[in-house]
JSON list of C-alpha atoms in Angstrom, two decimals:
[
{"chain": "A", "resi": 265, "resn": "MET", "atom": "CA", "xyz": [0.13, -0.27, -0.04]},
{"chain": "A", "resi": 266, "resn": "SER", "atom": "CA", "xyz": [1.20, 3.51, -1.19]},
{"chain": "A", "resi": 267, "resn": "GLU", "atom": "CA", "xyz": [2.34, 5.64, 2.10]},
{"chain": "A", "resi": 268, "resn": "ARG", "atom": "CA", "xyz": [-0.51, 9.03, 1.70]},
{"chain": "A", "resi": 269, "resn": "PRO", "atom": "CA", "xyz": [0.09, 12.16, 0.88]},
{"chain": "A", "resi": 270, "resn": "PRO", "atom": "CA", "xyz": [1.55, 14.82, 3.66]},
{"chain": "A", "resi": 271, "resn": "VAL", "atom": "CA", "xyz": [-2.00, 17.09, 4.43]},
{"chain": "A", "resi": 272, "resn": "ARG", "atom": "CA", "xyz": [-1.52, 20.37, 2.79]},
{"chain": "A", "resi": 273, "resn": "THR", "atom": "CA", "xyz": [-1.19, 23.25, 5.14]},
{"chain": "A", "resi": 274, "resn": "PHE", "atom": "CA", "xyz": [-1.57, 25.83, 2.29]},
{"chain": "A", "resi": 275, "resn": "LYS", "atom": "CA", "xyz": [-3.66, 26.21, 0.09]},
{"chain": "A", "resi": 276, "resn": "PRO", "atom": "CA", "xyz": [-1.84, 26.30, -3.61]},
{"chain": "A", "resi": 277, "resn": "ARG", "atom": "CA", "xyz": [-2.46, 29.31, -5.86]},
{"chain": "A", "resi": 278, "resn": "ARG", "atom": "CA", "xyz": [-0.39, 30.08, -9.17]},
{"chain": "A", "resi": 279, "resn": "ARG", "atom": "CA", "xyz": [0.27, 33.39, -10.47]},
{"chain": "A", "resi": 280, "resn": "SER", "atom": "CA", "xyz": [2.82, 33.85, -13.40]},
{"chain": "A", "resi": 281, "resn": "LEU", "atom": "CA", "xyz": [5.60, 36.41, -12.70]},
{"chain": "A", "resi": 282, "resn": "SER", "atom": "CA", "xyz": [6.73, 39.51, -15.52]},
{"chain": "A", "resi": 283, "resn": "PRO", "atom": "CA", "xyz": [9.28, 39.12, -17.07]},
{"chain": "A", "resi": 284, "resn": "GLY", "atom": "CA", "xyz": [11.33, 41.63, -15.10]},
{"chain": "A", "resi": 285, "resn": "ARG", "atom": "CA", "xyz": [9.94, 39.32, -12.59]},
{"chain": "A", "resi": 286, "resn": "ALA", "atom": "CA", "xyz": [10.97, 36.01, -13.73]},
{"chain": "A", "resi": 287, "resn": "GLU", "atom": "CA", "xyz": [15.07, 37.51, -14.58]},
{"chain": "A", "resi": 288, "resn": "LEU", "atom": "CA", "xyz": [15.12, 38.68, -11.02]},
{"chain": "A", "resi": 289, "resn": "PHE", "atom": "CA", "xyz": [14.33, 35.61, -9.81]},
{"chain": "A", "resi": 290, "resn": "ALA", "atom": "CA", "xyz": [16.27, 33.65, -12.90]},
{"chain": "A", "resi": 291, "resn": "ARG", "atom": "CA", "xyz": [19.07, 35.45, -11.42]},
{"chain": "A", "resi": 292, "resn": "LEU", "atom": "CA", "xyz": [19.43, 35.35, -8.03]},
{"chain": "A", "resi": 293, "resn": "ALA", "atom": "CA", "xyz": [17.60, 31.99, -6.68]},
{"chain": "A", "resi": 294, "resn": "PRO", "atom": "CA", "xyz": [20.64, 30.46, -7.21]},
{"chain": "A", "resi": 295, "resn": "ARG", "atom": "CA", "xyz": [22.13, 32.64, -4.67]},
{"chain": "A", "resi": 296, "resn": "PHE", "atom": "CA", "xyz": [19.46, 33.12, -2.08]},
{"chain": "A", "resi": 297, "resn": "VAL", "atom": "CA", "xyz": [16.99, 29.71, -2.67]},
{"chain": "A", "resi": 298, "resn": "LEU", "atom": "CA", "xyz": [17.77, 27.12, -0.84]},
{"chain": "A", "resi": 299, "resn": "ASP", "atom": "CA", "xyz": [16.17, 23.47, -1.89]},
{"chain": "A", "resi": 300, "resn": "GLU", "atom": "CA", "xyz": [13.21, 22.29, 0.03]},
{"chain": "A", "resi": 301, "resn": "LYS", "atom": "CA", "xyz": [14.28, 18.66, -0.15]},
{"chain": "A", "resi": 302, "resn": "GLY", "atom": "CA", "xyz": [18.23, 17.23, 0.69]},
{"chain": "A", "resi": 303, "resn": "PRO", "atom": "CA", "xyz": [20.83, 16.22, 2.49]},
{"chain": "A", "resi": 304, "resn": "PRO", "atom": "CA", "xyz": [21.01, 17.79, 5.83]},
{"chain": "A", "resi": 305, "resn": "LEU", "atom": "CA", "xyz": [22.23, 21.87, 5.76]},
{"chain": "A", "resi": 306, "resn": "ASP", "atom": "CA", "xyz": [25.07, 22.76, 7.17]},
{"chain": "A", "resi": 307, "resn": "LEU", "atom": "CA", "xyz": [24.27, 26.50, 8.39]},
{"chain": "A", "resi": 308, "resn": "GLY", "atom": "CA", "xyz": [27.04, 27.25, 8.98]},
{"chain": "A", "resi": 309, "resn": "ALA", "atom": "CA", "xyz": [28.18, 27.16, 4.92]},
{"chain": "A", "resi": 310, "resn": "VAL", "atom": "CA", "xyz": [24.59, 28.17, 3.41]},
{"chain": "A", "resi": 311, "resn": "PHE", "atom": "CA", "xyz": [25.41, 32.07, 5.45]},
{"chain": "A", "resi": 312, "resn": "ARG", "atom": "CA", "xyz": [29.71, 31.81, 5.37]},
{"chain": "A", "resi": 313, "resn": "ARG", "atom": "CA", "xyz": [29.72, 32.61, 9.20]},
{"chain": "A", "resi": 314, "resn": "HIS", "atom": "CA", "xyz": [28.27, 31.46, 12.84]},
{"chain": "A", "resi": 315, "resn": "ALA", "atom": "CA", "xyz": [25.35, 33.00, 13.59]},
{"chain": "A", "resi": 316, "resn": "ASP", "atom": "CA", "xyz": [21.81, 32.44, 15.92]},
{"chain": "A", "resi": 317, "resn": "VAL", "atom": "CA", "xyz": [19.95, 31.43, 12.43]},
{"chain": "A", "resi": 318, "resn": "VAL", "atom": "CA", "xyz": [15.47, 32.11, 12.34]},
{"chain": "A", "resi": 319, "resn": "LEU", "atom": "CA", "xyz": [13.05, 30.09, 11.20]},
{"chain": "A", "resi": 320, "resn": "ASP", "atom": "CA", "xyz": [10.16, 32.31, 8.96]},
{"chain": "A", "resi": 321, "resn": "ILE", "atom": "CA", "xyz": [7.23, 29.90, 8.66]},
{"chain": "A", "resi": 322, "resn": "GLY", "atom": "CA", "xyz": [4.16, 31.65, 4.99]},
{"chain": "A", "resi": 323, "resn": "PHE", "atom": "CA", "xyz": [6.72, 35.22, 4.86]},
{"chain": "A", "resi": 324, "resn": "GLY", "atom": "CA", "xyz": [3.72, 36.38, 2.02]},
{"chain": "A", "resi": 325, "resn": "VAL", "atom": "CA", "xyz": [5.41, 38.88, -0.44]},
{"chain": "A", "resi": 326, "resn": "GLY", "atom": "CA", "xyz": [8.27, 38.92, 2.07]},
{"chain": "A", "resi": 327, "resn": "ASP", "atom": "CA", "xyz": [7.97, 42.82, 3.86]},
{"chain": "A", "resi": 328, "resn": "THR", "atom": "CA", "xyz": [8.03, 41.20, 6.69]},
{"chain": "A", "resi": 329, "resn": "LEU", "atom": "CA", "xyz": [11.23, 39.11, 6.29]},
{"chain": "A", "resi": 330, "resn": "VAL", "atom": "CA", "xyz": [12.70, 42.19, 4.90]},
{"chain": "A", "resi": 331, "resn": "ALA", "atom": "CA", "xyz": [12.36, 44.39, 7.23]},
{"chain": "A", "resi": 332, "resn": "MET", "atom": "CA", "xyz": [13.70, 42.56, 10.58]},
{"chain": "A", "resi": 333, "resn": "ALA", "atom": "CA", "xyz": [16.85, 41.53, 8.56]},
{"chain": "A", "resi": 334, "resn": "VAL", "atom": "CA", "xyz": [17.19, 44.75, 7.75]},
{"chain": "A", "resi": 335, "resn": "ALA", "atom": "CA", "xyz": [16.69, 45.93, 11.52]},
{"chain": "A", "resi": 336, "resn": "GLN", "atom": "CA", "xyz": [18.69, 42.73, 12.65]},
{"chain": "A", "resi": 337, "resn": "PRO", "atom": "CA", "xyz": [21.66, 42.34, 11.19]},
{"chain": "A", "resi": 338, "resn": "GLU", "atom": "CA", "xyz": [22.96, 40.02, 13.90]},
{"chain": "A", "resi": 339, "resn": "LEU", "atom": "CA", "xyz": [20.06, 37.28, 12.78]},
{"chain": "A", "resi": 340, "resn": "ASP", "atom": "CA", "xyz": [20.48, 34.68, 10.16]},
{"chain": "A", "resi": 341, "resn": "LEU", "atom": "CA", "xyz": [16.88, 34.51, 9.05]},
{"chain": "A", "resi": 342, "resn": "ILE", "atom": "CA", "xyz": [15.35, 31.25, 6.50]},
{"chain": "A", "resi": 343, "resn": "GLY", "atom": "CA", "xyz": [12.14, 32.48, 4.54]},
{"chain": "A", "resi": 344, "resn": "VAL", "atom": "CA", "xyz": [10.14, 29.25, 3.75]},
{"chain": "A", "resi": 345, "resn": "ASP", "atom": "CA", "xyz": [6.74, 30.49, 1.57]},
{"chain": "A", "resi": 346, "resn": "VAL", "atom": "CA", "xyz": [5.10, 27.97, -1.57]},
{"chain": "A", "resi": 347, "resn": "HIS", "atom": "CA", "xyz": [4.05, 31.36, -4.06]},
{"chain": "A", "resi": 348, "resn": "THR", "atom": "CA", "xyz": [6.10, 32.04, -6.51]},
{"chain": "A", "resi": 349, "resn": "PRO", "atom": "CA", "xyz": [4.90, 35.93, -6.31]},
{"chain": "A", "resi": 350, "resn": "GLY", "atom": "CA", "xyz": [6.02, 36.65, -2.56]},
{"chain": "A", "resi": 351, "resn": "ILE", "atom": "CA", "xyz": [9.51, 35.04, -2.81]},
{"chain": "A", "resi": 352, "resn": "ALA", "atom": "CA", "xyz": [9.94, 36.91, -5.90]},
{"chain": "A", "resi": 353, "resn": "HIS", "atom": "CA", "xyz": [9.05, 39.92, -4.23]},
{"chain": "A", "resi": 354, "resn": "ALA", "atom": "CA", "xyz": [11.76, 39.02, -1.28]},
{"chain": "A", "resi": 355, "resn": "LEU", "atom": "CA", "xyz": [14.56, 38.42, -3.99]},
{"chain": "A", "resi": 356, "resn": "ALA", "atom": "CA", "xyz": [14.03, 42.14, -5.24]},
{"chain": "A", "resi": 357, "resn": "GLY", "atom": "CA", "xyz": [14.46, 43.42, -1.69]},
{"chain": "A", "resi": 358, "resn": "ILE", "atom": "CA", "xyz": [17.22, 41.07, -0.80]},
{"chain": "A", "resi": 359, "resn": "GLU", "atom": "CA", "xyz": [18.49, 42.60, -3.51]},
{"chain": "A", "resi": 360, "resn": "GLU", "atom": "CA", "xyz": [17.74, 46.17, -2.78]},
{"chain": "A", "resi": 361, "resn": "ARG", "atom": "CA", "xyz": [18.51, 45.94, 0.67]},
{"chain": "A", "resi": 362, "resn": "GLU", "atom": "CA", "xyz": [22.02, 43.82, -0.11]},
{"chain": "A", "resi": 363, "resn": "LEU", "atom": "CA", "xyz": [21.32, 41.54, 2.58]},
{"chain": "A", "resi": 364, "resn": "SER", "atom": "CA", "xyz": [23.42, 38.66, 3.03]},
{"chain": "A", "resi": 365, "resn": "ASN", "atom": "CA", "xyz": [21.55, 37.51, 6.26]},
{"chain": "A", "resi": 366, "resn": "VAL", "atom": "CA", "xyz": [18.47, 36.05, 4.58]},
{"chain": "A", "resi": 367, "resn": "ARG", "atom": "CA", "xyz": [18.04, 32.65, 2.51]},
{"chain": "A", "resi": 368, "resn": "LEU", "atom": "CA", "xyz": [14.17, 31.45, 0.93]},
{"chain": "A", "resi": 369, "resn": "VAL", "atom": "CA", "xyz": [12.78, 28.17, 0.19]},
{"chain": "A", "resi": 370, "resn": "HIS", "atom": "CA", "xyz": [10.30, 28.06, -2.78]},
{"chain": "A", "resi": 371, "resn": "GLY", "atom": "CA", "xyz": [8.11, 25.15, -1.17]},
{"chain": "A", "resi": 372, "resn": "ASP", "atom": "CA", "xyz": [6.91, 23.59, 1.66]},
{"chain": "A", "resi": 373, "resn": "ALA", "atom": "CA", "xyz": [7.29, 23.71, 5.09]},
{"chain": "A", "resi": 374, "resn": "LEU", "atom": "CA", "xyz": [7.08, 20.80, 6.51]},
{"chain": "A", "resi": 375, "resn": "GLN", "atom": "CA", "xyz": [9.14, 18.71, 3.89]},
{"chain": "A", "resi": 376, "resn": "PHE", "atom": "CA", "xyz": [11.73, 21.39, 4.21]},
{"chain": "A", "resi": 377, "resn": "LEU", "atom": "CA", "xyz": [12.39, 21.16, 8.04]},
{"chain": "A", "resi": 378, "resn": "GLU", "atom": "CA", "xyz": [13.96, 17.34, 7.35]},
{"chain": "A", "resi": 379, "resn": "ARG", "atom": "CA", "xyz": [17.09, 19.56, 6.44]},
{"chain": "A", "resi": 380, "resn": "LEU", "atom": "CA", "xyz": [17.41, 21.08, 9.58]},
{"chain": "A", "resi": 381, "resn": "ALA", "atom": "CA", "xyz": [19.38, 19.62, 12.51]},
{"chain": "A", "resi": 382, "resn": "PRO", "atom": "CA", "xyz": [17.64, 19.36, 16.32]},
{"chain": "A", "resi": 383, "resn": "GLU", "atom": "CA", "xyz": [19.00, 22.38, 18.31]},
{"chain": "A", "resi": 384, "resn": "SER", "atom": "CA", "xyz": [20.09, 24.19, 15.27]},
{"chain": "A", "resi": 385, "resn": "LEU", "atom": "CA", "xyz": [17.44, 27.79, 15.18]},
{"chain": "A", "resi": 386, "resn": "THR", "atom": "CA", "xyz": [17.28, 30.36, 17.56]},
{"chain": "A", "resi": 387, "resn": "GLY", "atom": "CA", "xyz": [13.72, 30.79, 16.60]},
{"chain": "A", "resi": 388, "resn": "VAL", "atom": "CA", "xyz": [10.52, 30.19, 14.55]},
{"chain": "A", "resi": 389, "resn": "ARG", "atom": "CA", "xyz": [8.10, 32.67, 13.56]},
{"chain": "A", "resi": 390, "resn": "ILE", "atom": "CA", "xyz": [5.21, 32.15, 11.89]},
{"chain": "A", "resi": 391, "resn": "PHE", "atom": "CA", "xyz": [3.19, 35.18, 11.35]},
{"chain": "A", "resi": 392, "resn": "PHE", "atom": "CA", "xyz": [-0.78, 35.02, 9.85]},
{"chain": "A", "resi": 393, "resn": "PRO", "atom": "CA", "xyz": [-0.97, 31.52, 9.15]},
{"chain": "A", "resi": 394, "resn": "ASP", "atom": "CA", "xyz": [-4.04, 30.35, 7.30]},
{"chain": "A", "resi": 395, "resn": "PRO", "atom": "CA", "xyz": [-6.76, 29.89, 9.33]},
{"chain": "A", "resi": 396, "resn": "TRP", "atom": "CA", "xyz": [-8.12, 27.68, 7.75]},
{"chain": "A", "resi": 397, "resn": "PRO", "atom": "CA", "xyz": [-11.60, 28.65, 9.02]},
{"chain": "A", "resi": 398, "resn": "LYS", "atom": "CA", "xyz": [-13.85, 25.11, 8.65]},
{"chain": "A", "resi": 399, "resn": "ALA", "atom": "CA", "xyz": [-13.70, 22.58, 10.77]},
{"chain": "A", "resi": 400, "resn": "ARG", "atom": "CA", "xyz": [-13.71, 20.01, 8.47]},
{"chain": "A", "resi": 401, "resn": "HIS", "atom": "CA", "xyz": [-10.50, 21.93, 7.60]},
{"chain": "A", "resi": 402, "resn": "HIS", "atom": "CA", "xyz": [-8.97, 22.16, 11.04]},
{"chain": "A", "resi": 403, "resn": "HIS", "atom": "CA", "xyz": [-6.37, 19.42, 10.82]},
{"chain": "A", "resi": 404, "resn": "ARG", "atom": "CA", "xyz": [-5.11, 21.58, 8.12]},
{"chain": "A", "resi": 405, "resn": "ARG", "atom": "CA", "xyz": [-3.44, 24.36, 10.07]},
{"chain": "A", "resi": 406, "resn": "LEU", "atom": "CA", "xyz": [0.02, 24.42, 10.74]},
{"chain": "A", "resi": 407, "resn": "VAL", "atom": "CA", "xyz": [0.54, 25.34, 14.42]},
{"chain": "A", "resi": 408, "resn": "ARG", "atom": "CA", "xyz": [-0.98, 21.37, 15.96]},
{"chain": "A", "resi": 409, "resn": "GLU", "atom": "CA", "xyz": [0.50, 18.97, 18.03]},
{"chain": "A", "resi": 410, "resn": "ASP", "atom": "CA", "xyz": [2.40, 16.67, 15.83]},
{"chain": "A", "resi": 411, "resn": "VAL", "atom": "CA", "xyz": [4.28, 20.61, 14.14]},
{"chain": "A", "resi": 412, "resn": "VAL", "atom": "CA", "xyz": [4.91, 22.57, 17.25]},
{"chain": "A", "resi": 413, "resn": "ALA", "atom": "CA", "xyz": [7.17, 19.28, 18.17]},
{"chain": "A", "resi": 414, "resn": "ARG", "atom": "CA", "xyz": [8.71, 19.18, 15.65]},
{"chain": "A", "resi": 415, "resn": "LEU", "atom": "CA", "xyz": [9.53, 22.69, 15.45]},
{"chain": "A", "resi": 416, "resn": "VAL", "atom": "CA", "xyz": [10.65, 23.02, 19.40]},
{"chain": "A", "resi": 417, "resn": "ALA", "atom": "CA", "xyz": [12.77, 19.60, 18.51]},
{"chain": "A", "resi": 418, "resn": "LEU", "atom": "CA", "xyz": [14.67, 22.21, 16.37]},
{"chain": "A", "resi": 419, "resn": "LEU", "atom": "CA", "xyz": [15.26, 24.52, 18.49]},
{"chain": "A", "resi": 420, "resn": "ARG", "atom": "CA", "xyz": [17.71, 25.09, 20.87]},
{"chain": "A", "resi": 421, "resn": "ALA", "atom": "CA", "xyz": [17.15, 25.18, 24.76]},
{"chain": "A", "resi": 422, "resn": "GLY", "atom": "CA", "xyz": [16.59, 29.50, 25.47]},
{"chain": "A", "resi": 423, "resn": "GLY", "atom": "CA", "xyz": [15.01, 29.31, 21.92]},
{"chain": "A", "resi": 424, "resn": "TRP", "atom": "CA", "xyz": [11.59, 30.72, 21.11]},
{"chain": "A", "resi": 425, "resn": "LEU", "atom": "CA", "xyz": [8.21, 30.49, 18.82]},
{"chain": "A", "resi": 426, "resn": "HIS", "atom": "CA", "xyz": [6.57, 33.30, 17.76]},
{"chain": "A", "resi": 427, "resn": "VAL", "atom": "CA", "xyz": [3.14, 33.14, 16.36]},
{"chain": "A", "resi": 428, "resn": "ALA", "atom": "CA", "xyz": [0.73, 35.43, 15.71]},
{"chain": "A", "resi": 429, "resn": "THR", "atom": "CA", "xyz": [-2.85, 35.31, 14.53]},
{"chain": "A", "resi": 430, "resn": "ASP", "atom": "CA", "xyz": [-6.13, 37.47, 14.36]},
{"chain": "A", "resi": 431, "resn": "ASN", "atom": "CA", "xyz": [-8.54, 34.43, 14.27]},
{"chain": "A", "resi": 432, "resn": "ASP", "atom": "CA", "xyz": [-10.16, 33.96, 17.15]},
{"chain": "A", "resi": 433, "resn": "ASP", "atom": "CA", "xyz": [-10.21, 30.17, 17.62]},
{"chain": "A", "resi": 434, "resn": "TYR", "atom": "CA", "xyz": [-7.04, 29.48, 16.38]},
{"chain": "A", "resi": 435, "resn": "ALA", "atom": "CA", "xyz": [-5.91, 32.19, 18.98]},
{"chain": "A", "resi": 436, "resn": "GLU", "atom": "CA", "xyz": [-7.38, 29.62, 21.05]},
{"chain": "A", "resi": 437, "resn": "GLN", "atom": "CA", "xyz": [-5.37, 26.26, 19.34]},
{"chain": "A", "resi": 438, "resn": "ILE", "atom": "CA", "xyz": [-2.43, 28.03, 18.94]},
{"chain": "A", "resi": 439, "resn": "GLY", "atom": "CA", "xyz": [-2.36, 28.42, 23.21]},
{"chain": "A", "resi": 440, "resn": "ASP", "atom": "CA", "xyz": [-3.84, 25.30, 24.02]},
{"chain": "A", "resi": 441, "resn": "VAL", "atom": "CA", "xyz": [-0.99, 23.23, 21.50]},
{"chain": "A", "resi": 442, "resn": "CYS", "atom": "CA", "xyz": [1.95, 25.00, 23.24]},
{"chain": "A", "resi": 443, "resn": "ASP", "atom": "CA", "xyz": [1.15, 25.31, 26.37]},
{"chain": "A", "resi": 444, "resn": "THR", "atom": "CA", "xyz": [0.33, 21.45, 26.75]},
{"chain": "A", "resi": 445, "resn": "HIS", "atom": "CA", "xyz": [3.89, 21.19, 25.08]},
{"chain": "A", "resi": 446, "resn": "PRO", "atom": "CA", "xyz": [6.22, 20.58, 28.34]},
{"chain": "A", "resi": 447, "resn": "LEU", "atom": "CA", "xyz": [8.96, 21.97, 27.01]},
{"chain": "A", "resi": 448, "resn": "LEU", "atom": "CA", "xyz": [7.66, 25.64, 26.37]},
{"chain": "A", "resi": 449, "resn": "ARG", "atom": "CA", "xyz": [6.72, 28.41, 28.44]},
{"chain": "A", "resi": 450, "resn": "GLY", "atom": "CA", "xyz": [5.01, 31.39, 28.09]},
{"chain": "A", "resi": 451, "resn": "GLY", "atom": "CA", "xyz": [1.46, 32.85, 26.27]},
{"chain": "A", "resi": 452, "resn": "PRO", "atom": "CA", "xyz": [-0.43, 35.91, 25.08]},
{"chain": "A", "resi": 453, "resn": "VAL", "atom": "CA", "xyz": [2.03, 39.07, 25.07]},
{"chain": "A", "resi": 454, "resn": "GLU", "atom": "CA", "xyz": [1.59, 43.00, 23.47]},
{"chain": "A", "resi": 455, "resn": "ARG", "atom": "CA", "xyz": [2.78, 43.01, 19.67]},
{"chain": "A", "resi": 456, "resn": "PRO", "atom": "CA", "xyz": [7.03, 42.63, 20.07]},
{"chain": "A", "resi": 457, "resn": "VAL", "atom": "CA", "xyz": [7.98, 46.03, 18.31]},
{"chain": "A", "resi": 458, "resn": "THR", "atom": "CA", "xyz": [10.54, 43.96, 16.51]},
{"chain": "A", "resi": 459, "resn": "ARG", "atom": "CA", "xyz": [7.70, 42.85, 14.53]},
{"chain": "A", "resi": 460, "resn": "PRO", "atom": "CA", "xyz": [6.31, 45.39, 11.71]},
{"chain": "A", "resi": 461, "resn": "LEU", "atom": "CA", "xyz": [2.86, 45.33, 11.06]},
{"chain": "A", "resi": 462, "resn": "THR", "atom": "CA", "xyz": [2.17, 43.33, 7.51]},
{"chain": "A", "resi": 463, "resn": "ARG", "atom": "CA", "xyz": [-0.21, 43.88, 5.47]},
{"chain": "A", "resi": 464, "resn": "TYR", "atom": "CA", "xyz": [-2.33, 40.52, 6.30]},
{"chain": "A", "resi": 465, "resn": "GLU", "atom": "CA", "xyz": [-2.83, 41.97, 10.01]},
{"chain": "A", "resi": 466, "resn": "GLY", "atom": "CA", "xyz": [-3.43, 45.92, 8.33]},
{"chain": "A", "resi": 467, "resn": "LYS", "atom": "CA", "xyz": [-6.86, 44.32, 6.60]},
{"chain": "A", "resi": 468, "resn": "GLY", "atom": "CA", "xyz": [-7.83, 42.38, 9.77]},
{"chain": "A", "resi": 469, "resn": "ILE", "atom": "CA", "xyz": [-7.49, 45.01, 12.13]},
{"chain": "A", "resi": 470, "resn": "GLU", "atom": "CA", "xyz": [-9.41, 47.20, 9.66]},
{"chain": "A", "resi": 471, "resn": "ALA", "atom": "CA", "xyz": [-12.15, 44.53, 10.06]},
{"chain": "A", "resi": 472, "resn": "GLY", "atom": "CA", "xyz": [-12.25, 44.56, 13.34]},
{"chain": "A", "resi": 473, "resn": "HIS", "atom": "CA", "xyz": [-10.28, 41.34, 14.01]},
{"chain": "A", "resi": 474, "resn": "THR", "atom": "CA", "xyz": [-8.09, 41.49, 16.96]},
{"chain": "A", "resi": 475, "resn": "VAL", "atom": "CA", "xyz": [-4.25, 40.38, 16.23]},
{"chain": "A", "resi": 476, "resn": "VAL", "atom": "CA", "xyz": [-2.75, 37.96, 18.77]},
{"chain": "A", "resi": 477, "resn": "ASP", "atom": "CA", "xyz": [0.49, 36.84, 19.71]},
{"chain": "A", "resi": 478, "resn": "PHE", "atom": "CA", "xyz": [2.60, 34.20, 20.67]},
{"chain": "A", "resi": 479, "resn": "CYS", "atom": "CA", "xyz": [6.03, 34.04, 22.45]},
{"chain": "A", "resi": 480, "resn": "TYR", "atom": "CA", "xyz": [6.84, 30.38, 23.91]},
{"chain": "A", "resi": 481, "resn": "ASN", "atom": "CA", "xyz": [10.67, 29.86, 25.28]},
{"chain": "A", "resi": 482, "resn": "ARG", "atom": "CA", "xyz": [12.43, 26.32, 25.13]},
{"chain": "A", "resi": 483, "resn": "VAL", "atom": "CA", "xyz": [13.16, 25.39, 28.59]},
{"chain": "A", "resi": 484, "resn": "SER", "atom": "CA", "xyz": [15.37, 22.95, 28.71]}
]
């Protein structure tokens, strides 16, 4: 019997690139885009230095990723997203800002996790993951027990997990899942000043949504 394909935590969307963005993608991807699948990564070799590494899952168009890379040059960032236009937009920002501390992954974050060594990350960011609001789709949500367990295993002791959502039901799930993990301590916090306001967040606030940030640390 063949194995079932993994449950997707994202909605596949296809959109072609403009000629200019296609050229930029082809030119910059060999330097800045890591393969979704492959052998375990040596992060020191990837970034050509030894620094704390943060994984950013589902960065959208990449504005927040680029802004945080500029604001925190001491950190190395790996941003993962499945949508080609977002990857191209982020590459444009990387080139414009002349950033050396960012790498991107064009693919499924859950597949890419296999390339990371245990306790190799300082932090994980998940800003406004797809809420999958219908009850029958809740199993597709990214922040669930099995995924959080995998992420915690990648965090060094003292490392952190930062999740933000504007979906009330998802916020309750995030709190329940993270509060019950034996190695995590934390909970809801005020929006950290280090997290820029995202486009998605701004639209949610205009629609009357309540944004909740959760910050947890791995205790051992």
